[in-house]
mmCIF file of N, CA and C in Angstrom:
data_model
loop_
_atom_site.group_PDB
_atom_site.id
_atom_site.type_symbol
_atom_site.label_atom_id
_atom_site.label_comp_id
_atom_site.label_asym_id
_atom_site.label_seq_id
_atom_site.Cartn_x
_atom_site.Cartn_y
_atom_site.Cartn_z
ATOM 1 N N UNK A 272 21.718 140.000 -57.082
ATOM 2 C CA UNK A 272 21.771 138.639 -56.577
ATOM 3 C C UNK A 272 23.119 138.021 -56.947
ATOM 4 N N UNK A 273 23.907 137.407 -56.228
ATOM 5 C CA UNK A 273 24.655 136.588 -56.156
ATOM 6 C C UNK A 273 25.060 135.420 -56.816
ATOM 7 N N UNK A 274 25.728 134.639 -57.281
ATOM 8 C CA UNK A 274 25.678 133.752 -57.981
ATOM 9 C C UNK A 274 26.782 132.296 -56.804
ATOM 10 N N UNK A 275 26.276 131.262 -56.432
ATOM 11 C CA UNK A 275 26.774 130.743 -55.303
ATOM 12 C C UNK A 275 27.642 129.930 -56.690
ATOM 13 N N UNK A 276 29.126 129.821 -56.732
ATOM 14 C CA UNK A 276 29.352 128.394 -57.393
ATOM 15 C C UNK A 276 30.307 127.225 -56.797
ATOM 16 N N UNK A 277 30.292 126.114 -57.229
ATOM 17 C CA UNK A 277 31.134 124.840 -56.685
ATOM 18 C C UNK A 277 32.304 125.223 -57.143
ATOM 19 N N UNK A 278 33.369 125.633 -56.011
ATOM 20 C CA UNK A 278 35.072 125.789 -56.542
ATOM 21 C C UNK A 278 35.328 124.382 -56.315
ATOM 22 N N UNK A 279 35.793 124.087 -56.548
ATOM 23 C CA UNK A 279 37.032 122.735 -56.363
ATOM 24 C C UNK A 279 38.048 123.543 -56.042
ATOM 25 N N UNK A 280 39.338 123.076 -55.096
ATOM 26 C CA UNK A 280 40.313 123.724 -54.349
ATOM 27 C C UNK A 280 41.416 122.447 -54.570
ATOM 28 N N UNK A 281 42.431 122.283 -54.853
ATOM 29 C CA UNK A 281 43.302 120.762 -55.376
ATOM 30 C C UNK A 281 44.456 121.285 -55.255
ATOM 31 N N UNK A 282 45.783 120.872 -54.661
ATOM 32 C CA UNK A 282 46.876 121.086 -54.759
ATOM 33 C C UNK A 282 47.716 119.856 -54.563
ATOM 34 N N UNK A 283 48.604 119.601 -55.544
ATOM 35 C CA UNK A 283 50.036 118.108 -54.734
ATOM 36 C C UNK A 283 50.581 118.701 -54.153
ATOM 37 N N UNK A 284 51.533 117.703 -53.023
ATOM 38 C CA UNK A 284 51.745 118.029 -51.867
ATOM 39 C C UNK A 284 52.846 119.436 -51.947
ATOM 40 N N UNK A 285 53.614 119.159 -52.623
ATOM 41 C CA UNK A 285 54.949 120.300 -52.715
ATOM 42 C C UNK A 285 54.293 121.769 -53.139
ATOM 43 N N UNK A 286 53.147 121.725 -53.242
ATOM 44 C CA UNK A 286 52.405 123.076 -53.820
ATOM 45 C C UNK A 286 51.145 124.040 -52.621
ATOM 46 N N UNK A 287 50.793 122.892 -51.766
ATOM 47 C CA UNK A 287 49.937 122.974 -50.626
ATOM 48 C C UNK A 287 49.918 124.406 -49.992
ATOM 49 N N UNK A 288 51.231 124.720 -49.630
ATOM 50 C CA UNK A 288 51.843 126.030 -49.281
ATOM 51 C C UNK A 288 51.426 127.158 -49.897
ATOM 52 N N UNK A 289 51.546 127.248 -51.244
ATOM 53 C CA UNK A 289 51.131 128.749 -51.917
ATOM 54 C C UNK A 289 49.726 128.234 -51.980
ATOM 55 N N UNK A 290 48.714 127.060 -52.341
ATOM 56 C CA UNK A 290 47.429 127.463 -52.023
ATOM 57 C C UNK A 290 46.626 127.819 -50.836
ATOM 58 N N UNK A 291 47.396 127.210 -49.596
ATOM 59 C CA UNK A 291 46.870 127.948 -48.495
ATOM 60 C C UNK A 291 47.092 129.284 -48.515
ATOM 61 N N UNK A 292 48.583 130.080 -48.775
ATOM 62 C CA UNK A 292 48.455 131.339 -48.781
ATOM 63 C C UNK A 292 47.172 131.886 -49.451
ATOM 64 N N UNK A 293 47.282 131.464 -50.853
ATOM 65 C CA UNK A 293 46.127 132.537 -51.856
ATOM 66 C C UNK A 293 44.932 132.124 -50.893
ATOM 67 N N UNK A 294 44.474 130.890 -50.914
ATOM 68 C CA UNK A 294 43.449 131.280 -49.949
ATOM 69 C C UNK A 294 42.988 132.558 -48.680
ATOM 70 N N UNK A 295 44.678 132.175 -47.984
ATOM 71 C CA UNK A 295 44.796 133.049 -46.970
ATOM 72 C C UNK A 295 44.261 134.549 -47.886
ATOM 73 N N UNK A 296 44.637 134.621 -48.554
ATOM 74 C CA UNK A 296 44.218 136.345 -49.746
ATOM 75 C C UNK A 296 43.050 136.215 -49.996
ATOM 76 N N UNK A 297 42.723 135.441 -50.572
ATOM 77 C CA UNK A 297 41.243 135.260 -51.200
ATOM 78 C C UNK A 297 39.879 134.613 -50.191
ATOM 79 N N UNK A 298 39.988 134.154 -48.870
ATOM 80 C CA UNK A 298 39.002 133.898 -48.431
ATOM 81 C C UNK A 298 37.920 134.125 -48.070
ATOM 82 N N UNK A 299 38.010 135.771 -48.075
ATOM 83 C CA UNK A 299 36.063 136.229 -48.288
ATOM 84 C C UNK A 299 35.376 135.987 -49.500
ATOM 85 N N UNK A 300 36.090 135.752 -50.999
ATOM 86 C CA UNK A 300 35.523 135.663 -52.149
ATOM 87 C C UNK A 300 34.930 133.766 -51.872
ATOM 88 N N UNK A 301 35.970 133.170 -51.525
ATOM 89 C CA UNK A 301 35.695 131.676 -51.286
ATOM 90 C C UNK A 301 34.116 131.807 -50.145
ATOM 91 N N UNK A 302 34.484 132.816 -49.195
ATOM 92 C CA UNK A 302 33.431 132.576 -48.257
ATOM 93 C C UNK A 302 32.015 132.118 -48.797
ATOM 94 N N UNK A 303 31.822 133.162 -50.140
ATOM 95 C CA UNK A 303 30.549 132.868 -50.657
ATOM 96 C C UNK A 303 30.077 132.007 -51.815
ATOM 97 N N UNK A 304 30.599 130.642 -51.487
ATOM 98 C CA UNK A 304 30.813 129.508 -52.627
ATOM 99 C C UNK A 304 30.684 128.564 -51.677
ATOM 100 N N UNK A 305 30.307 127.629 -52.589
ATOM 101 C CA UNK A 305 30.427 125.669 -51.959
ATOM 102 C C UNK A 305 31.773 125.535 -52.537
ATOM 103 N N UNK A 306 32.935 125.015 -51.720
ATOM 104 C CA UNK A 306 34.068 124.515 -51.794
ATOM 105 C C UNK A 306 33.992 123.073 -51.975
ATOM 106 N N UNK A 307 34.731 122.235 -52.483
ATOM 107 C CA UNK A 307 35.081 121.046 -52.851
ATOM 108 C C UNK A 307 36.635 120.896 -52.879
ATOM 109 N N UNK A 308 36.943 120.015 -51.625
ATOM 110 C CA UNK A 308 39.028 119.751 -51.825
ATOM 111 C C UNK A 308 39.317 117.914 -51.847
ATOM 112 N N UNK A 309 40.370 118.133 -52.177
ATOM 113 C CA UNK A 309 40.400 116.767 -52.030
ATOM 114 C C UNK A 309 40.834 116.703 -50.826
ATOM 115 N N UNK A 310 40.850 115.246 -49.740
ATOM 116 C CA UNK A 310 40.998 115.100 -48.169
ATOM 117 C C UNK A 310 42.148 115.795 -47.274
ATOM 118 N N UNK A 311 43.067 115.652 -47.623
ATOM 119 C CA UNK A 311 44.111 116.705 -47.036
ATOM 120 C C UNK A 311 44.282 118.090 -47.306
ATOM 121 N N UNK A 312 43.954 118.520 -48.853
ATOM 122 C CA UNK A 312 44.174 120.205 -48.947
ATOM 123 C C UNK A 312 42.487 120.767 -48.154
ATOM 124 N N UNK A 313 41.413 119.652 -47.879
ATOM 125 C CA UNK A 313 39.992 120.091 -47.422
ATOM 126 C C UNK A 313 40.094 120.656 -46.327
ATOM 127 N N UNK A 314 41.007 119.723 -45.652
ATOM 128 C CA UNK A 314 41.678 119.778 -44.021
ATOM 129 C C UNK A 314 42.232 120.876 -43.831
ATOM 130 N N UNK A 315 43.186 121.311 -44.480
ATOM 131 C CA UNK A 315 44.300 122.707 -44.250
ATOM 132 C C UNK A 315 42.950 124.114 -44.551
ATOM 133 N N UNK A 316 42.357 123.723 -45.787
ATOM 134 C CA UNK A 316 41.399 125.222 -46.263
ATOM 135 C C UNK A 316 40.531 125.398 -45.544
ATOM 136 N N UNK A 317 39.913 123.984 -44.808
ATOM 137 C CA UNK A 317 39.203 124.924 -43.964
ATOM 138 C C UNK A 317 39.764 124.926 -42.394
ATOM 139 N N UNK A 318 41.214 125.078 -41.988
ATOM 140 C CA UNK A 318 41.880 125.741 -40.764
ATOM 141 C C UNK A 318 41.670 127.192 -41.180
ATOM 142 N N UNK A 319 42.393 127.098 -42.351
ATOM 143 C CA UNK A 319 42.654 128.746 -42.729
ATOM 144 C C UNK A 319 41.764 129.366 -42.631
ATOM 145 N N UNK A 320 40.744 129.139 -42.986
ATOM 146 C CA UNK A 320 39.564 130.395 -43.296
ATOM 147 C C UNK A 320 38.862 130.492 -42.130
ATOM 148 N N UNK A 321 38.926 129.438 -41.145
ATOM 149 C CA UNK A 321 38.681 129.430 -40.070
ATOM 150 C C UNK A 321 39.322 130.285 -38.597
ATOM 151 N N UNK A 322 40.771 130.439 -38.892
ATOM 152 C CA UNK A 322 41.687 131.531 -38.628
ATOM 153 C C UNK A 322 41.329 132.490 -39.346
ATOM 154 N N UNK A 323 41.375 133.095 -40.194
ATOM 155 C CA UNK A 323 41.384 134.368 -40.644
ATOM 156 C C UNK A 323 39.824 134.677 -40.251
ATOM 157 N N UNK A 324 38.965 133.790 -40.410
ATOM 158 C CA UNK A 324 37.613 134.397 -39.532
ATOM 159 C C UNK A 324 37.829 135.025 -37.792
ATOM 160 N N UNK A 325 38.286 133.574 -37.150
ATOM 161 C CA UNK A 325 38.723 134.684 -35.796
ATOM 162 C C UNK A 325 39.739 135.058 -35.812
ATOM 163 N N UNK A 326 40.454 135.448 -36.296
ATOM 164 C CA UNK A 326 41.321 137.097 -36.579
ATOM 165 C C UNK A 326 39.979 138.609 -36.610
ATOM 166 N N UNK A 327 39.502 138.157 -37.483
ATOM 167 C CA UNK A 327 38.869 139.471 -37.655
ATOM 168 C C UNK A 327 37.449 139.662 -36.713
ATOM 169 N N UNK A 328 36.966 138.213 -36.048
ATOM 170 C CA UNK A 328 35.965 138.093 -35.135
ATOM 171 C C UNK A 328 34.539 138.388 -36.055
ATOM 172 N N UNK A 329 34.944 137.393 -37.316
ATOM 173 C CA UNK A 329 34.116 137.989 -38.107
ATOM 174 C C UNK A 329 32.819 136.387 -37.594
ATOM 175 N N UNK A 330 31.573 136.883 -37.870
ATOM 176 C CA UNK A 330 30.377 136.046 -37.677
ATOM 177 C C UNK A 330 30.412 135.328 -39.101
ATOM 178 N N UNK A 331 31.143 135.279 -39.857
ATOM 179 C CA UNK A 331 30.614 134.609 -41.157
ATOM 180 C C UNK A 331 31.481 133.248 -40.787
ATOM 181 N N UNK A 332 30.985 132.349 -42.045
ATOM 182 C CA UNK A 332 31.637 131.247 -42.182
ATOM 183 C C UNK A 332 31.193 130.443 -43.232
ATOM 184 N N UNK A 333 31.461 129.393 -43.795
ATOM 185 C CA UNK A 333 31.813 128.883 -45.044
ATOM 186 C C UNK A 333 30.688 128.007 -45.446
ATOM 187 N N UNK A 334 29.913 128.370 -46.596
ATOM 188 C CA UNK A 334 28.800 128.168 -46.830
ATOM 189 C C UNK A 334 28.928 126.470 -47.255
ATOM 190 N N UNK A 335 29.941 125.694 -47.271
ATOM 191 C CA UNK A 335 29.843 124.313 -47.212
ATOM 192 C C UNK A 335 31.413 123.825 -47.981
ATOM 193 N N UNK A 336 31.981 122.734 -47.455
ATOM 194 C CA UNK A 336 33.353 122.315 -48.173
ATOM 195 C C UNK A 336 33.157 120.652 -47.764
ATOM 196 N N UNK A 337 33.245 120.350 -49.276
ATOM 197 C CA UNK A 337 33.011 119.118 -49.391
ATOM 198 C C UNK A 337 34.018 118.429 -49.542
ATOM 199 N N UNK A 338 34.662 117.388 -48.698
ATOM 200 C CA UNK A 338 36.101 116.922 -48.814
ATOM 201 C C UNK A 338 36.027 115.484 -49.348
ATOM 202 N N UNK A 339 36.528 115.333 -50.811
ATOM 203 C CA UNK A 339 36.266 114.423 -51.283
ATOM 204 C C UNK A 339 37.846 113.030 -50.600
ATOM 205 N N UNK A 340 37.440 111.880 -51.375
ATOM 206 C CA UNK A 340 39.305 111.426 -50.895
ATOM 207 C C UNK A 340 40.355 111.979 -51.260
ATOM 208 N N UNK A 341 41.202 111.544 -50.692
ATOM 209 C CA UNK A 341 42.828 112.048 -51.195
ATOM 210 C C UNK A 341 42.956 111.532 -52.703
ATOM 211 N N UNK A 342 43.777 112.721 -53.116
ATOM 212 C CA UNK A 342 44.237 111.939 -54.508
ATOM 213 C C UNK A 342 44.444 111.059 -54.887
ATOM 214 N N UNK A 343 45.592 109.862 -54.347
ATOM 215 C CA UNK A 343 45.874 108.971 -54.589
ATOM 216 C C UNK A 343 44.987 107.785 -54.135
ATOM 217 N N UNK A 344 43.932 108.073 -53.489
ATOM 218 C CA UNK A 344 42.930 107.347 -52.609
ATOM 219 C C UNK A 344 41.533 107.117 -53.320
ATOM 220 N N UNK A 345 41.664 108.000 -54.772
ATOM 221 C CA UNK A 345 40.311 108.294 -55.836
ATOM 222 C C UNK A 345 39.707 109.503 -55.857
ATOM 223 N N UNK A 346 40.318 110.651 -55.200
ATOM 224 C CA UNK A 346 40.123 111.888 -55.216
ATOM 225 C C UNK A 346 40.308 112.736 -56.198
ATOM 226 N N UNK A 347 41.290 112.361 -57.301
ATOM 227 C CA UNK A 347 41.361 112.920 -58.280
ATOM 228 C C UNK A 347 40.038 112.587 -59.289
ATOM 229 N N UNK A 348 39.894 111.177 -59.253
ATOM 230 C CA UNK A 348 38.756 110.161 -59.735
ATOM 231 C C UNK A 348 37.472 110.583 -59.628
ATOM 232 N N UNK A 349 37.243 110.992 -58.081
ATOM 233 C CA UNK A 349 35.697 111.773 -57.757
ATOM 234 C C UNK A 349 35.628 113.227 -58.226
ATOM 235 N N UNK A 350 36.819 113.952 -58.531
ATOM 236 C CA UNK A 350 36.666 115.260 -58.613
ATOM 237 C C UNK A 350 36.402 115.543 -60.644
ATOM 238 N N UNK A 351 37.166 114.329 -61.193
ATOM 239 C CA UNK A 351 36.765 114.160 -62.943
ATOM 240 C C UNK A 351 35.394 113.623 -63.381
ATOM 241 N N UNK A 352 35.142 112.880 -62.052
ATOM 242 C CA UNK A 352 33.416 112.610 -62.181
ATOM 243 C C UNK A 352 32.763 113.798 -62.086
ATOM 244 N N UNK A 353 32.994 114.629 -61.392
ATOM 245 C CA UNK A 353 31.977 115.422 -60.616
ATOM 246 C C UNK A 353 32.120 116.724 -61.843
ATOM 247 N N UNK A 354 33.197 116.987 -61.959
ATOM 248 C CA UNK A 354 33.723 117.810 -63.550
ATOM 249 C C UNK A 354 32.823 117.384 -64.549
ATOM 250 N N UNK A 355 32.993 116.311 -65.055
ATOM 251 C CA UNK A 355 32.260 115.774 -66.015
ATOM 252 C C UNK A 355 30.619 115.624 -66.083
ATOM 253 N N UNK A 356 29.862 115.677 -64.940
ATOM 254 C CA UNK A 356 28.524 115.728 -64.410
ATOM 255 C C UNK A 356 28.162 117.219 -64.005
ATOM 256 N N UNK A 357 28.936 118.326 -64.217
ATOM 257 C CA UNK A 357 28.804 119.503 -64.542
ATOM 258 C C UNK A 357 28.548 119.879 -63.100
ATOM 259 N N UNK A 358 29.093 119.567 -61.803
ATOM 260 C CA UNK A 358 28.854 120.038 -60.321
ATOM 261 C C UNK A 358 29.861 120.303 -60.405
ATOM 262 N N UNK A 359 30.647 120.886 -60.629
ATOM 263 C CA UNK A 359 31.776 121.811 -60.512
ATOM 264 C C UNK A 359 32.180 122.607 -61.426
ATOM 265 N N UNK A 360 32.141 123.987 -60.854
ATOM 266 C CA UNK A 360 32.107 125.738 -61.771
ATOM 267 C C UNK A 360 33.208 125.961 -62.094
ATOM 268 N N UNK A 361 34.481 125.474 -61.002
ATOM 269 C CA UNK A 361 35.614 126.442 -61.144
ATOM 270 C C UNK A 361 36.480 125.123 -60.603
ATOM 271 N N UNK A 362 37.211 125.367 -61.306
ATOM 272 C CA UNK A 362 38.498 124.445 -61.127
ATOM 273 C C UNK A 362 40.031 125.074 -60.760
ATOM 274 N N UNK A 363 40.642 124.985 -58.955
ATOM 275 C CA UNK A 363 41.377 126.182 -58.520
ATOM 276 C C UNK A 363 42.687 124.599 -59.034
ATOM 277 N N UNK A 364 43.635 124.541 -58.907
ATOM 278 C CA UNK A 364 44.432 123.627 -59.296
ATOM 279 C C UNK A 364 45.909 124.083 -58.921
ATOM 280 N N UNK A 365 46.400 123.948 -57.873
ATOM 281 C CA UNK A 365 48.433 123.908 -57.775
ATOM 282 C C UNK A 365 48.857 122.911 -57.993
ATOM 283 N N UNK A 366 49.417 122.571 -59.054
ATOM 284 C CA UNK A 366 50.205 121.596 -59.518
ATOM 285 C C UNK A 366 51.589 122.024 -60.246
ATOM 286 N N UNK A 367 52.339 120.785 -59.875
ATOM 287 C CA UNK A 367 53.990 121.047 -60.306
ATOM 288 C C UNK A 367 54.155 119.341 -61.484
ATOM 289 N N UNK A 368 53.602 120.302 -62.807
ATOM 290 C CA UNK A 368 53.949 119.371 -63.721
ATOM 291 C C UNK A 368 55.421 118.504 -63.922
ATOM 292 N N UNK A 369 56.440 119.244 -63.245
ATOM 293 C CA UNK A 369 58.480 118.803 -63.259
ATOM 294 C C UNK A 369 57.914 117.680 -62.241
ATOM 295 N N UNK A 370 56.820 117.541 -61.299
ATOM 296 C CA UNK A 370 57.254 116.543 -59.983
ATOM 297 C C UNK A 370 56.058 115.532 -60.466
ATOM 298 N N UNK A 371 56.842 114.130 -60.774
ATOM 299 C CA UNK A 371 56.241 112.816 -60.855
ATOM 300 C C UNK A 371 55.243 112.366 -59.879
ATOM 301 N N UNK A 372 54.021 112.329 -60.138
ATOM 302 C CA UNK A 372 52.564 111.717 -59.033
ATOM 303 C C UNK A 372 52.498 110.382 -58.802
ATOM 304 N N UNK A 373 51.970 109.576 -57.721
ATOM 305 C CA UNK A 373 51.881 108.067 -58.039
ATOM 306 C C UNK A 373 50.635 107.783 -58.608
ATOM 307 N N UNK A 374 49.874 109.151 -58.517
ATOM 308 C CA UNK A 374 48.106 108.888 -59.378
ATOM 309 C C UNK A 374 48.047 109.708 -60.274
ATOM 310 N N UNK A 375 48.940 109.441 -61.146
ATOM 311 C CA UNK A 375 48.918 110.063 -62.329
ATOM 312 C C UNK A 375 47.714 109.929 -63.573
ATOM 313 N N UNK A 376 47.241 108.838 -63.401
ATOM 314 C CA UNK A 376 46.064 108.446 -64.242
ATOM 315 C C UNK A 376 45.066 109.016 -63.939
ATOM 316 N N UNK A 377 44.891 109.609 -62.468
ATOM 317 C CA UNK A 377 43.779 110.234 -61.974
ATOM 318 C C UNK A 377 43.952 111.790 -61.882
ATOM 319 N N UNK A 378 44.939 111.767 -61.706
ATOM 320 C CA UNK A 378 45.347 113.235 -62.139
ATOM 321 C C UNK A 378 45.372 113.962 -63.645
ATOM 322 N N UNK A 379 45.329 112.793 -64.473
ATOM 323 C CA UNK A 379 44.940 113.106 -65.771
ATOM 324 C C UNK A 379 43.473 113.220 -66.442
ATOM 325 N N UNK A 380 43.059 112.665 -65.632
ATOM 326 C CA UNK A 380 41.308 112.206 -65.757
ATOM 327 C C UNK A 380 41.056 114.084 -65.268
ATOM 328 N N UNK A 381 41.715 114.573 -63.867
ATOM 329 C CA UNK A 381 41.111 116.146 -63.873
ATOM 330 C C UNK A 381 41.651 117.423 -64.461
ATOM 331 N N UNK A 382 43.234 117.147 -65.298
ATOM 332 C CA UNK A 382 43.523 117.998 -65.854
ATOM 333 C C UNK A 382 42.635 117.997 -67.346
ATOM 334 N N UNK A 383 42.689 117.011 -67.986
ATOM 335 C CA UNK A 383 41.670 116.164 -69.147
ATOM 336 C C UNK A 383 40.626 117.297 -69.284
ATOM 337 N N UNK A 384 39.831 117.098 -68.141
ATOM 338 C CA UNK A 384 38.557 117.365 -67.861
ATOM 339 C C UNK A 384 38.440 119.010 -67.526
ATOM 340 N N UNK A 385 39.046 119.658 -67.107
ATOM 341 C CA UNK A 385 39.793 120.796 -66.799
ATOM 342 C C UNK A 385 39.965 121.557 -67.338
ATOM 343 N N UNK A 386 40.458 121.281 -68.585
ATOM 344 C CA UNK A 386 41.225 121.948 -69.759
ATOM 345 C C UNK A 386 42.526 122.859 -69.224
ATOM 346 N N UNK A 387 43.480 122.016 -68.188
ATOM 347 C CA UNK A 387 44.309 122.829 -67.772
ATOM 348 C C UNK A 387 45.440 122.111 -68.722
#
């Protein structure tokens, strides 16, 4: 038996790029999980996996992706709640600590919480 868990999927903007790739690598392992992104990286992860499904004409598809707000919008905010209330297993995270956030407080609330 399987074990289904809540990824969280999070990237700032200058980083967006290499998490769509790994996705692009990793999207049959994601296939079998509840995803959680914040509003714009939710948008891009599930194009991708959605392409690489018809690429391969495969019948599967994504057992649920929950797109919380944008970061700066309280997305970081909903995703340290949801951390902290133990609905989220795995914490995927691209971040570029050198590049200054304007939601930095909320971005601290999920690294905090994270233990990244």
């Amino acid at each position: 038996m399987k074990i289904i868990k809540n990824v969280a999927l999070v990237a700032h903007d200058n980083r967006k790029k290499d998490l769509v790739e790994w996705v692009e690598w990793n999207y049959q392992t994601l296939l079998e999980h509840n995803l959680i992104c914040t509003g714009t990286t939710g948008l891009m992860i599930e194009k991708v996996i959605k392409q690489q499904l018809k690429k391969e004409n495969s019948e599967k598809g994504l057992k649920s992706i929950i797109k919380v707000k944008s970061g700066p919008l309280g997305g970081d905010l909903q995703l340290g709640a949801m951390i902290t209330e133990g609905k989220i297993d795995i914490l995927i995270f691209f971040w570029d600590p050198m590049q200054p956030h304007p939601h930095d407080v909320g971005k601290g609330i999920v690294e905090n919480n994270s233990g990244i």
